[in-house]
mmCIF file of C-alpha atoms and ligand atoms in Angstrom:
data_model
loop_
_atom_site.group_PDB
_atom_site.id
_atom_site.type_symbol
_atom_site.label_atom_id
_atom_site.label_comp_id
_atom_site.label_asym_id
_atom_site.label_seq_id
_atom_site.Cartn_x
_atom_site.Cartn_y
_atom_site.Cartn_z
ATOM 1 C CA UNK A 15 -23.610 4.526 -8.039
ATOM 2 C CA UNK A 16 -23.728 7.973 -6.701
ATOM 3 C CA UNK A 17 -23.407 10.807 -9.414
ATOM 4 C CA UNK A 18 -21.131 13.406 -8.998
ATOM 5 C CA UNK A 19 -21.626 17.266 -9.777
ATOM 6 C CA UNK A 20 -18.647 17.871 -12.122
ATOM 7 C CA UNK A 21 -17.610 21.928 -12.888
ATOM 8 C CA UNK A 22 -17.082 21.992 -16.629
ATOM 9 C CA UNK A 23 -13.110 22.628 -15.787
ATOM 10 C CA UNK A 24 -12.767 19.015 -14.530
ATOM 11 C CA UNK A 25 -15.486 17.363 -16.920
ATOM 12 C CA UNK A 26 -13.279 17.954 -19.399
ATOM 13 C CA UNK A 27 -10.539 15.915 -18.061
ATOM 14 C CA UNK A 28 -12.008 13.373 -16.545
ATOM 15 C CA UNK A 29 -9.430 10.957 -18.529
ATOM 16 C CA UNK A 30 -6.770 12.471 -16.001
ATOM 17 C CA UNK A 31 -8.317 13.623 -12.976
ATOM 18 C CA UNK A 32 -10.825 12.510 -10.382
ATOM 19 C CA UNK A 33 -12.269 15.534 -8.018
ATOM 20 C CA UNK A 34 -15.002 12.970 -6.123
ATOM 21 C CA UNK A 35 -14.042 10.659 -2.808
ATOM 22 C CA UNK A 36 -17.337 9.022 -3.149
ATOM 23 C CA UNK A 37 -17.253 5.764 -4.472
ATOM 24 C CA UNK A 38 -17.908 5.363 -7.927
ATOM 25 C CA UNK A 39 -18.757 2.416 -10.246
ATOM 26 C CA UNK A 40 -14.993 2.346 -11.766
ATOM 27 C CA UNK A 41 -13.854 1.734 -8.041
ATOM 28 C CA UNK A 42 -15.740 -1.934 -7.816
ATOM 29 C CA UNK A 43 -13.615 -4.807 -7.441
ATOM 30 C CA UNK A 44 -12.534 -6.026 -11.371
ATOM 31 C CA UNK A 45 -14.516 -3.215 -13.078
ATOM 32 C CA UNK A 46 -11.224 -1.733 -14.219
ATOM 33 C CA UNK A 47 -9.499 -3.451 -17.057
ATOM 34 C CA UNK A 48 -6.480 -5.593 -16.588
ATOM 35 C CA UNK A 49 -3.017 -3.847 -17.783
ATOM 36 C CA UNK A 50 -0.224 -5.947 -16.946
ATOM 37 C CA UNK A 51 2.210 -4.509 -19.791
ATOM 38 C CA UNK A 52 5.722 -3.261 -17.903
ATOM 39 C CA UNK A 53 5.793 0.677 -17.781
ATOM 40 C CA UNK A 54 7.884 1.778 -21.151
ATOM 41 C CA UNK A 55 10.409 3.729 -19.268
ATOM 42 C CA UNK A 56 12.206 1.638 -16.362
ATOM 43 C CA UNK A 57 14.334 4.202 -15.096
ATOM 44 C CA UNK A 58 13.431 5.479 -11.647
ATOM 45 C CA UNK A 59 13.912 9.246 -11.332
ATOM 46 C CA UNK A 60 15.601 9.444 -8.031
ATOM 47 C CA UNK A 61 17.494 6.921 -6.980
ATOM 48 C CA UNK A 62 17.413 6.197 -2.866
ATOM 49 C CA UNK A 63 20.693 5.631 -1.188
ATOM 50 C CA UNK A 64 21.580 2.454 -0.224
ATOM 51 C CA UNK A 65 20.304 1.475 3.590
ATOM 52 C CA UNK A 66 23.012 0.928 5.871
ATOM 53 C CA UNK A 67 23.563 -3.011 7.598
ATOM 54 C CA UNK A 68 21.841 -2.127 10.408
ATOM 55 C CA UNK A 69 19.015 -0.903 8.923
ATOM 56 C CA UNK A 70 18.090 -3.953 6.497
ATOM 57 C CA UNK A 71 15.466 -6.484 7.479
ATOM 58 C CA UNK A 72 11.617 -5.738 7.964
ATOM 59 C CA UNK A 73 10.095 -3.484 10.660
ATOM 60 C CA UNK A 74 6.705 -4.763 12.778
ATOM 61 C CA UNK A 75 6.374 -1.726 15.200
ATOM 62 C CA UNK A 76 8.199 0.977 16.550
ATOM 63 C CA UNK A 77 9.159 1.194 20.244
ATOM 64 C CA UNK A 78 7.747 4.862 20.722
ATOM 65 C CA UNK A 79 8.481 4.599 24.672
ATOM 66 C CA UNK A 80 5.102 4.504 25.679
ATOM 67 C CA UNK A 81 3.442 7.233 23.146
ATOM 68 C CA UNK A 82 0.718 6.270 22.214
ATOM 69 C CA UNK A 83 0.895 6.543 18.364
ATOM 70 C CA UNK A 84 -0.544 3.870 16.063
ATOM 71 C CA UNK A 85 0.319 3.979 12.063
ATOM 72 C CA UNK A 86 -2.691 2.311 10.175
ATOM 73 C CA UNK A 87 -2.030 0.750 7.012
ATOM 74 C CA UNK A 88 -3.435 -0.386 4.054
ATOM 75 C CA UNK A 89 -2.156 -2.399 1.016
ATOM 76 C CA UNK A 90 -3.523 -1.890 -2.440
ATOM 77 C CA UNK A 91 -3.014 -4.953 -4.769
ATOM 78 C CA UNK A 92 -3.604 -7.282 -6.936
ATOM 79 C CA UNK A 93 -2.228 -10.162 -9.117
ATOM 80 C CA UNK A 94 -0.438 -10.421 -12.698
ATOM 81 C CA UNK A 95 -4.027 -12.163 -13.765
ATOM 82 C CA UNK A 96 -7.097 -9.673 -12.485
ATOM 83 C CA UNK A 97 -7.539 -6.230 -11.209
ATOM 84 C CA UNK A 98 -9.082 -5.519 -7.849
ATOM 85 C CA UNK A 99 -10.956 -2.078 -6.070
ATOM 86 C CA UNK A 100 -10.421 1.062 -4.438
ATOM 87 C CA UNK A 101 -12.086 1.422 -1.378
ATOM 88 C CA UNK A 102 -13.027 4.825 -1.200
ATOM 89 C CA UNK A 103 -15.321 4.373 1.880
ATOM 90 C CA UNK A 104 -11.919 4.201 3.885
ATOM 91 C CA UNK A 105 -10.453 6.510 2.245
ATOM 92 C CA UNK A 106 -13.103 9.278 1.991
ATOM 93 C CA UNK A 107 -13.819 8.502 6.370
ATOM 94 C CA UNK A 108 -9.746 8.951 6.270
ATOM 95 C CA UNK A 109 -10.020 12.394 4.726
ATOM 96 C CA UNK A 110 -12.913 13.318 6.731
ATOM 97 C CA UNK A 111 -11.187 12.330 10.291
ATOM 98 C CA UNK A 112 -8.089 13.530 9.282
ATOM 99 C CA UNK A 113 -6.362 10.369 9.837
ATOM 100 C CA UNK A 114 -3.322 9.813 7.795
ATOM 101 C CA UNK A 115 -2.758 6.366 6.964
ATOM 102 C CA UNK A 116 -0.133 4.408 4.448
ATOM 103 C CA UNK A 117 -0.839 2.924 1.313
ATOM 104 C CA UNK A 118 1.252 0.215 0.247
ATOM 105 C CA UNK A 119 0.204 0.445 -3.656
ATOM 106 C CA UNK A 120 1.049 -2.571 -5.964
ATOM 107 C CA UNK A 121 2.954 -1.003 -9.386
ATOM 108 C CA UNK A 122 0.168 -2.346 -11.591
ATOM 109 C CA UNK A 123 -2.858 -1.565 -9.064
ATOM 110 C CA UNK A 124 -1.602 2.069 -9.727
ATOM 111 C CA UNK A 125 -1.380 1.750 -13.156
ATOM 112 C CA UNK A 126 -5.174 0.454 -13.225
ATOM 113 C CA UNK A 127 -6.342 2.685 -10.861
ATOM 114 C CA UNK A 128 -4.048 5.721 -12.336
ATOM 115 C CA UNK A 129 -6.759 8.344 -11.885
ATOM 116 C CA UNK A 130 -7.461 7.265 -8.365
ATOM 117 C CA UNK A 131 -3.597 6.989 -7.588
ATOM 118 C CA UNK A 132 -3.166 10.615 -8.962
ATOM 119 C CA UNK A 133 -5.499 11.879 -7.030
ATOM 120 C CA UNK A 134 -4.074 10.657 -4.004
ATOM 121 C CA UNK A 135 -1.137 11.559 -4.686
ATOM 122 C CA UNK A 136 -2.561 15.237 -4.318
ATOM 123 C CA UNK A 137 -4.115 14.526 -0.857
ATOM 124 C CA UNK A 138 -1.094 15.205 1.641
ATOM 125 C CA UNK A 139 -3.051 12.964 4.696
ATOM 126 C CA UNK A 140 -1.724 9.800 2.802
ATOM 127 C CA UNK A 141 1.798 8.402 2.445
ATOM 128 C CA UNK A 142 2.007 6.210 -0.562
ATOM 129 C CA UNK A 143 4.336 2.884 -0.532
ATOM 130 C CA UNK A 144 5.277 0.174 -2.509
ATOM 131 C CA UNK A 145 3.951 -3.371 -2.539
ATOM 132 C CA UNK A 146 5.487 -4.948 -5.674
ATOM 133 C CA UNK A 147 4.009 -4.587 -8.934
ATOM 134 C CA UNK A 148 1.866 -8.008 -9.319
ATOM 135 C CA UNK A 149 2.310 -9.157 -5.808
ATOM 136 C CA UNK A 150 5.133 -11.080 -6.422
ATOM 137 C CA UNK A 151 6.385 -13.605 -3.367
ATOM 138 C CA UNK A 152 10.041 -12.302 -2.621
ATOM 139 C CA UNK A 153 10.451 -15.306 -0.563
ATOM 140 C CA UNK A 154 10.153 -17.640 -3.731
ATOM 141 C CA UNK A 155 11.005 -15.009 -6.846
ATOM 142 C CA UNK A 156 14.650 -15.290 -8.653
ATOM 143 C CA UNK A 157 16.517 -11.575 -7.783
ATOM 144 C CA UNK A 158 15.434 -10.264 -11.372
ATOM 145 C CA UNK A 159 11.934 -10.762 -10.753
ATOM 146 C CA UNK A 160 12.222 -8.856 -7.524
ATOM 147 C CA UNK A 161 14.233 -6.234 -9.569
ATOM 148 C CA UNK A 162 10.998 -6.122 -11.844
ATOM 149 C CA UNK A 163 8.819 -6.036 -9.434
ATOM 150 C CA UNK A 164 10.645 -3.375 -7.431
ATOM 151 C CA UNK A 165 11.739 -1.203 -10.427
ATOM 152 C CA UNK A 166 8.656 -1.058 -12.691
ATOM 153 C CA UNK A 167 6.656 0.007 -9.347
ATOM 154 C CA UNK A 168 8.852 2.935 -8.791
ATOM 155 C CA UNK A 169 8.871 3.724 -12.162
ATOM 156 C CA UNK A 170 5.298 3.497 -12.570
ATOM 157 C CA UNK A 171 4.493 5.951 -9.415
ATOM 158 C CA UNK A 172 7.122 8.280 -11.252
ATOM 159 C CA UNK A 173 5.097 8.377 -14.429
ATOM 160 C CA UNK A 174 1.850 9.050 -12.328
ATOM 161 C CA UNK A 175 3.469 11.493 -10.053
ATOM 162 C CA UNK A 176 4.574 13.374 -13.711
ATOM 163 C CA UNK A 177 1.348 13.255 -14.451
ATOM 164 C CA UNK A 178 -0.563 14.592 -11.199
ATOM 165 C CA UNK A 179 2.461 17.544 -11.543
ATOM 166 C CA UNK A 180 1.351 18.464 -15.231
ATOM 167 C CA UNK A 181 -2.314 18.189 -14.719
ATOM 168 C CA UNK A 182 -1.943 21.013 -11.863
ATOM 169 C CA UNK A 183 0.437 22.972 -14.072
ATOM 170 C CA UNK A 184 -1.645 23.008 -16.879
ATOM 171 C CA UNK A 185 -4.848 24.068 -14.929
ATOM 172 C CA UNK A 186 -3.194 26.811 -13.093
ATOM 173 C CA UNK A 187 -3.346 24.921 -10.008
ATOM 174 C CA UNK A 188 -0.557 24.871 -7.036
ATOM 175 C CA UNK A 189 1.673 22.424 -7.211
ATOM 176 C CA UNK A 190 0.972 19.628 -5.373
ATOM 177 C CA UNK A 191 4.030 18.772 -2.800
ATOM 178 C CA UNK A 192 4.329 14.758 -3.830
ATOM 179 C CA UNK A 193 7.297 12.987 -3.077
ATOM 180 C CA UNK A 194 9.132 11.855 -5.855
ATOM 181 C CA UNK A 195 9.261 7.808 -5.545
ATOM 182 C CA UNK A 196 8.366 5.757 -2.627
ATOM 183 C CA UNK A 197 10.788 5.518 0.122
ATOM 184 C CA UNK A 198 9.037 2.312 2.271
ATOM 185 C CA UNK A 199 7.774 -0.876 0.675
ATOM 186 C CA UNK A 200 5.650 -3.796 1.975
ATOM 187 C CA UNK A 201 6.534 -7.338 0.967
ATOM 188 C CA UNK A 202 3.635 -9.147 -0.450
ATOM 189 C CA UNK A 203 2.299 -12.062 1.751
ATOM 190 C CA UNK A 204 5.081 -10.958 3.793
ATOM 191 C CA UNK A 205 7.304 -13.391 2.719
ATOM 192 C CA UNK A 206 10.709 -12.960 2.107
ATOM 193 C CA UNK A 207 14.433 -14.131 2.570
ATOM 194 C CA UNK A 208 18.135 -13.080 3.205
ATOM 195 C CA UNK A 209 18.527 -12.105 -0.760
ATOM 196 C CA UNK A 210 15.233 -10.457 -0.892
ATOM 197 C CA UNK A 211 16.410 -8.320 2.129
ATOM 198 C CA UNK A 212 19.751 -7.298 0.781
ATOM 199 C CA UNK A 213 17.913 -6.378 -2.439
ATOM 200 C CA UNK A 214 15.459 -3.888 -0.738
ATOM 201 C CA UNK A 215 18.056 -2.618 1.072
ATOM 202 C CA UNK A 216 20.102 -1.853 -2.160
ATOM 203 C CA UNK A 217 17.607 0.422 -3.141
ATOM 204 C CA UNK A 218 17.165 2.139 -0.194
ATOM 205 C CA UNK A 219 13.409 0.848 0.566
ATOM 206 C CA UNK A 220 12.687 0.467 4.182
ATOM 207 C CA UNK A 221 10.188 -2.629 4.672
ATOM 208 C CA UNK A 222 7.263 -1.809 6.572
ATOM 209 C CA UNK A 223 5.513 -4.739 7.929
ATOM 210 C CA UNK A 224 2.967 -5.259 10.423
ATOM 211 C CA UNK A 225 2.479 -6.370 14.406
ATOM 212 C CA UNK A 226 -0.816 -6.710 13.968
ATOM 213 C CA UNK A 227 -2.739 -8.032 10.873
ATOM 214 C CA UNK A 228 -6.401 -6.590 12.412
ATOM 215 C CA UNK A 229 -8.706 -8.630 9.253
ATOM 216 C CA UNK A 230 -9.953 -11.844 9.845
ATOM 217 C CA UNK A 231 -11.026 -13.411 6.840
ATOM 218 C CA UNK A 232 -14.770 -13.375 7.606
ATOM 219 C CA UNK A 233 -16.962 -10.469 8.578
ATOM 220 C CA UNK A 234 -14.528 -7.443 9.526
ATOM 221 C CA UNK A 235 -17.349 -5.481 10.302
ATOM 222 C CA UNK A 236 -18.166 -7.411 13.146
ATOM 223 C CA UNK A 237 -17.134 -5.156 16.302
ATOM 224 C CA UNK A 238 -15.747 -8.300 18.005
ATOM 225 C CA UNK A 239 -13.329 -7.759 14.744
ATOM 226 C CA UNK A 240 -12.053 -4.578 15.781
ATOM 227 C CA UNK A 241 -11.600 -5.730 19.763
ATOM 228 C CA UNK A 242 -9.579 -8.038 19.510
ATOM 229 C CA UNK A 243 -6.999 -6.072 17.057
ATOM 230 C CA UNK A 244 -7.527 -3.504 19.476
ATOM 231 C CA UNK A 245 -6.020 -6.091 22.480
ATOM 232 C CA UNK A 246 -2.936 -6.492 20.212
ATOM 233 C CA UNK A 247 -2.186 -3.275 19.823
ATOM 234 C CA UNK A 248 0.269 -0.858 21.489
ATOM 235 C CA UNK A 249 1.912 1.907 21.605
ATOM 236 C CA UNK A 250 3.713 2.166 18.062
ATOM 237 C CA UNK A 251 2.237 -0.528 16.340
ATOM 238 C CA UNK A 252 1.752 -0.798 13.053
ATOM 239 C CA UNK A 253 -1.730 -2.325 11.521
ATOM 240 C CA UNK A 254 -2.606 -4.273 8.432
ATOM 241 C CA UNK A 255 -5.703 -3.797 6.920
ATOM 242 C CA UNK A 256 -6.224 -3.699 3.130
ATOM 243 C CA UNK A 257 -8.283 -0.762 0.976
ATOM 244 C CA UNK A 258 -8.537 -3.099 -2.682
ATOM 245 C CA UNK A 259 -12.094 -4.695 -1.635
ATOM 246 C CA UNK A 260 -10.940 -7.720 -1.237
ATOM 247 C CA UNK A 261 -11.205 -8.448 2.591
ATOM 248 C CA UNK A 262 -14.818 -8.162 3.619
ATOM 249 C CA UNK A 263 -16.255 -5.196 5.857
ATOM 250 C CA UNK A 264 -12.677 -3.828 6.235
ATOM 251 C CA UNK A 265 -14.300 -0.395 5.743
ATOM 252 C CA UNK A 266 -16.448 -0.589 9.063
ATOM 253 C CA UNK A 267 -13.042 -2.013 10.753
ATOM 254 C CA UNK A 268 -11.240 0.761 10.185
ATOM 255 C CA UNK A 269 -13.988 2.889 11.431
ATOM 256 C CA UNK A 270 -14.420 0.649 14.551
ATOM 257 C CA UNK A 271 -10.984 0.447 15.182
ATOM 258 C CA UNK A 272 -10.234 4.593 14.790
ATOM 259 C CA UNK A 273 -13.507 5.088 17.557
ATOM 260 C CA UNK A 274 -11.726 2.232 19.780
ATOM 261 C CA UNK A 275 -8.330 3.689 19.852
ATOM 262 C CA UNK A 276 -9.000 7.497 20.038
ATOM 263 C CA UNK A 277 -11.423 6.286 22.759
ATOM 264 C CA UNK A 278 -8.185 4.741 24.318
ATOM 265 C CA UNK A 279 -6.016 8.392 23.917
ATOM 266 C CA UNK A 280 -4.421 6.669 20.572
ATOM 267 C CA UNK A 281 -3.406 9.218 17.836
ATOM 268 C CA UNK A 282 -2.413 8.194 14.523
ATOM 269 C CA UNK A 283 0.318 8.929 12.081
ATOM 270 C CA UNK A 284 2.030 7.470 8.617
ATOM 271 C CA UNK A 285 4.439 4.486 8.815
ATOM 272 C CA UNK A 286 6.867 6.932 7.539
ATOM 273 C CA UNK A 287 6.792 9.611 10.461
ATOM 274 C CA UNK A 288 6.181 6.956 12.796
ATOM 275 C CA UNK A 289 9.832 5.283 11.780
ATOM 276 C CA UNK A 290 11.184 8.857 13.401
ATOM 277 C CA UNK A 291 9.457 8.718 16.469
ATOM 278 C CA UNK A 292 11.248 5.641 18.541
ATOM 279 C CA UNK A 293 13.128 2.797 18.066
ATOM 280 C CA UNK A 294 11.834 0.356 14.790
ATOM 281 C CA UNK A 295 12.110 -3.304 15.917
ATOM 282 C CA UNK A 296 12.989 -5.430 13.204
ATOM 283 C CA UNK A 297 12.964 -9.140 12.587
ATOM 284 C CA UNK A 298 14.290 -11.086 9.480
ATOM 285 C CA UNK A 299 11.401 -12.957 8.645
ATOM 286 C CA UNK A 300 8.416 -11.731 7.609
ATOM 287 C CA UNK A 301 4.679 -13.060 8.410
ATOM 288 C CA UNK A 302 1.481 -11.888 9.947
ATOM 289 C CA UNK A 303 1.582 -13.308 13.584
ATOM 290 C CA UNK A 304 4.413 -16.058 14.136
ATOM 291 C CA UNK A 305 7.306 -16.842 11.774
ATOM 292 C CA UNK A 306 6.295 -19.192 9.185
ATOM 293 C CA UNK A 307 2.669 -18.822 9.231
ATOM 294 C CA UNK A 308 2.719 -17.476 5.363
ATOM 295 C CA UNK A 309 4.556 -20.400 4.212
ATOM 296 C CA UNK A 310 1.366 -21.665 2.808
ATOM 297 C CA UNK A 311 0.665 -19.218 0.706
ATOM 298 C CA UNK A 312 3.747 -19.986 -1.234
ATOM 299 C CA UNK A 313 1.826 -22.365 -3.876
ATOM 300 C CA UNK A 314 -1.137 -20.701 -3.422
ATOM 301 C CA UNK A 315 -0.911 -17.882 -6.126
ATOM 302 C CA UNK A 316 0.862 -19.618 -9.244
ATOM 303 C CA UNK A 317 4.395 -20.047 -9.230
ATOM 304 C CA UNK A 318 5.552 -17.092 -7.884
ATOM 305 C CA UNK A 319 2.898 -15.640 -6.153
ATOM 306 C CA UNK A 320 1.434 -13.126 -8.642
ATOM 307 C CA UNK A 321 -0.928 -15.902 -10.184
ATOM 308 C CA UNK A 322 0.809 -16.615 -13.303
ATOM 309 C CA UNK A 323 0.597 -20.126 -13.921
ATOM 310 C CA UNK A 324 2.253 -22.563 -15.740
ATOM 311 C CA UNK A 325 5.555 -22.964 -17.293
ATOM 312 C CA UNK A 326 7.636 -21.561 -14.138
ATOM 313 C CA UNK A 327 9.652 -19.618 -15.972
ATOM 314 C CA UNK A 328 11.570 -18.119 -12.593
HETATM 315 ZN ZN1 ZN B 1369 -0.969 -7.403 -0.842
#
C-alpha cells in the first residue's frame, strides 16, 4: 500500500473526498463492502429527451473519414452479489498522458466506490457513462428490471454528483463543471434486444458499444495482447477494455496500446466527442466480435445476469 501525504484540510474529510491517484488498499478487488440497497431517491434530476428512430440501436465505431481518432473505454462493474476494484494504475497513467477515456460505471460500483467516483467526477479528462446498476443482461431482463437498472444508476450518479458539488462548496473550492446525469450507456455483456433498445432510447441514452474488445482473457500484459487489438483498429474505433481489476494485466494494455497507436499518428478522445466527429455506425445486436457470440453468457451470471440466483423472480 503506498501512504499518502494528506494536508490536514482533506484528512478531515476523508469520508467524502479522495485527493491521491495512487492506488490504495480500498481500491483492491472486493475490499470494499457490498451495498446493493436501491438509492432512496429514484428520481433522476434531468431528464434526457427522447432519441429520435434513427438514432436508437447500439453504436461500434464512428466513421471519422479517415481521422485518425480512437475513443478508449473502460467499464466499471460488478454484480448484485460482490464488489470489484478501481484500477487506479490506468487511471492515474490516463491523467498523466492526458488521455481522456470513458467510463462506463455500473450504478452500484459507484455507490461502492463513491469516494473514487466523486473524485472523478472532478477530473474533466474522463467522461463518465452508464453500465446498469448490477450488470443486469438487457437481452434476458423483464422492461422493469431494465427500468431499475437504468433509473437507480442515474439516480445514483445524481446523488454523487450532489455530493462532489457540496464538498467543493463547502471547502471554498471552484466548482467543479460535472455534467448532470450520464448521457451514453453501455449494455452489460452487450446483450440486448428490440425492447431493450426502445427502452434506452426512451430515455435518451445513446449505447456505446465496442468494435474492438482489445482483452483476452489471459495475460493482457503480454505485448502480443496489445498488437493484435492494434490490427483491429481504425480510424474511429471504439475499444473495450475494463478498469474494475477483473481482467488481468489490462493496466499494461492500455499502456501498450496508447505507445502503439500514438506511434501510429492515433489521437484519442471520449466516446462522447467522438459521436460528433463522423458518422456512428450502428447495428441492432450487440456482442464483442460477431453477432451472437455473448449468447453464452446468458446463464452464466444467475438468472438475469447480475448473479442473483434462485427463485427467477423476472
Ligand atoms: Zn461490465
Amino acid at each position: 500500500m503506498l501512504l499518502v501525504a494528506l494536508n490536514p484540510a482533506s484528512a478531515l474529510c476523508q469520508e467524502t473526498s479522495v485527493e491521491s491517484w495512487a492506488s490504495m488498499d480500498s481500491d483492491r478487488r472486493g475490499a470494499l463492502p457490498n451495498d446493493p440497497t436501491p438509492p432512496e431517491s429514484r428520481s433522476i434530476p434531468l431528464v434526457l429527451a427522447p432519441l429520435p428512430q434513427e438514432e436508437e440501436g447500439t453504436i461500434r465505431r464512428v466513421e471519422t473519414g479517415g481521422e485518425k481518432v480512437v475513443a478508449l473505454t473502460f467499464d466499471m462493474c460488478e454484480l448484485a452479489t460482490k464488489t470489484t476494484g478501481c484500477d487506479m494504475d490506468i487511471l492515474s497513467y490516463l491523467r498523466q498522458e492526458g488521455i481522456p477515456a470513458t467510463l462506463f460505471m455500473g450504478g452500484k460500483w459507484m455507490r461502492t466506490h463513491a469516494a473514487r467516483v466523486r473524485q472523478i467526477m472532478r477530473e474533466p479528462i474522463f467522461e463518465i457513462g452508464s453500465h446498469a446498476w448490477t450488470h443486469g443482461n438487457f437481452g434476458i431482463m423483464s422492461e422493469e428490471a431494465m427500468r431499475e437498472q437504468i433509473e437507480w444508476t442515474q439516480a445514483e450518479y445524481a446523488r454523487l454528483r450532489g455530493e462532489a458539488l457540496r464538498h467543493a462548496e463547502e471547502h471554498g473550492l471552484p466548482a467543479p463543471e460535472i455534467t448532470p446525469v450520464p448521457t451514453l450507456f453501455r449494455l452489460p455483456y452487450g446483450r440486448c434486444n428490440d425492447r431493450a433498445l426502445a427502452v434506452l432510447a426512451g430515455y435518451g441514452l445513446k449505447v456505446i458499444q465496442w468494435d474492438v474488445a482489445a482483452e483476452m482473457g489471459q495475460d493482457n500484459a503480454s505485448p502480443s495482447v496489445a498488437d493484435a487489438a492494434v490490427r483491429l483498429i481504425k480510424p474511429g474505433s471504439i475499444v473495450l477494455m475494463h478498469a474494475n481489476l477483473v481482467p488481468k494485466g489490462t493496466a499494461a494494455l492500455a499502456r501498450n496500446l496508447v505507445q502503439k497507436l500514438r506511434g501510429q499518428g492515433y489521437r484519442f478522445v471520449t466516446a462522447g466527442r467522438l459521436l460528433g466527429m463522423g458518422t456512428p455506425v450502428r447495428v441492432r445486436d450487440g456482442y464483442f466480435t460477431t453477432p451472437g457470440d455473448n449468447l453464452s453468457l446468458d446463464t452464466r451470471f444467475g438468472y438475469d445476469g447480475t448473479g442473483r440466483r434462485g427463485a427467477a423472480g423476472r
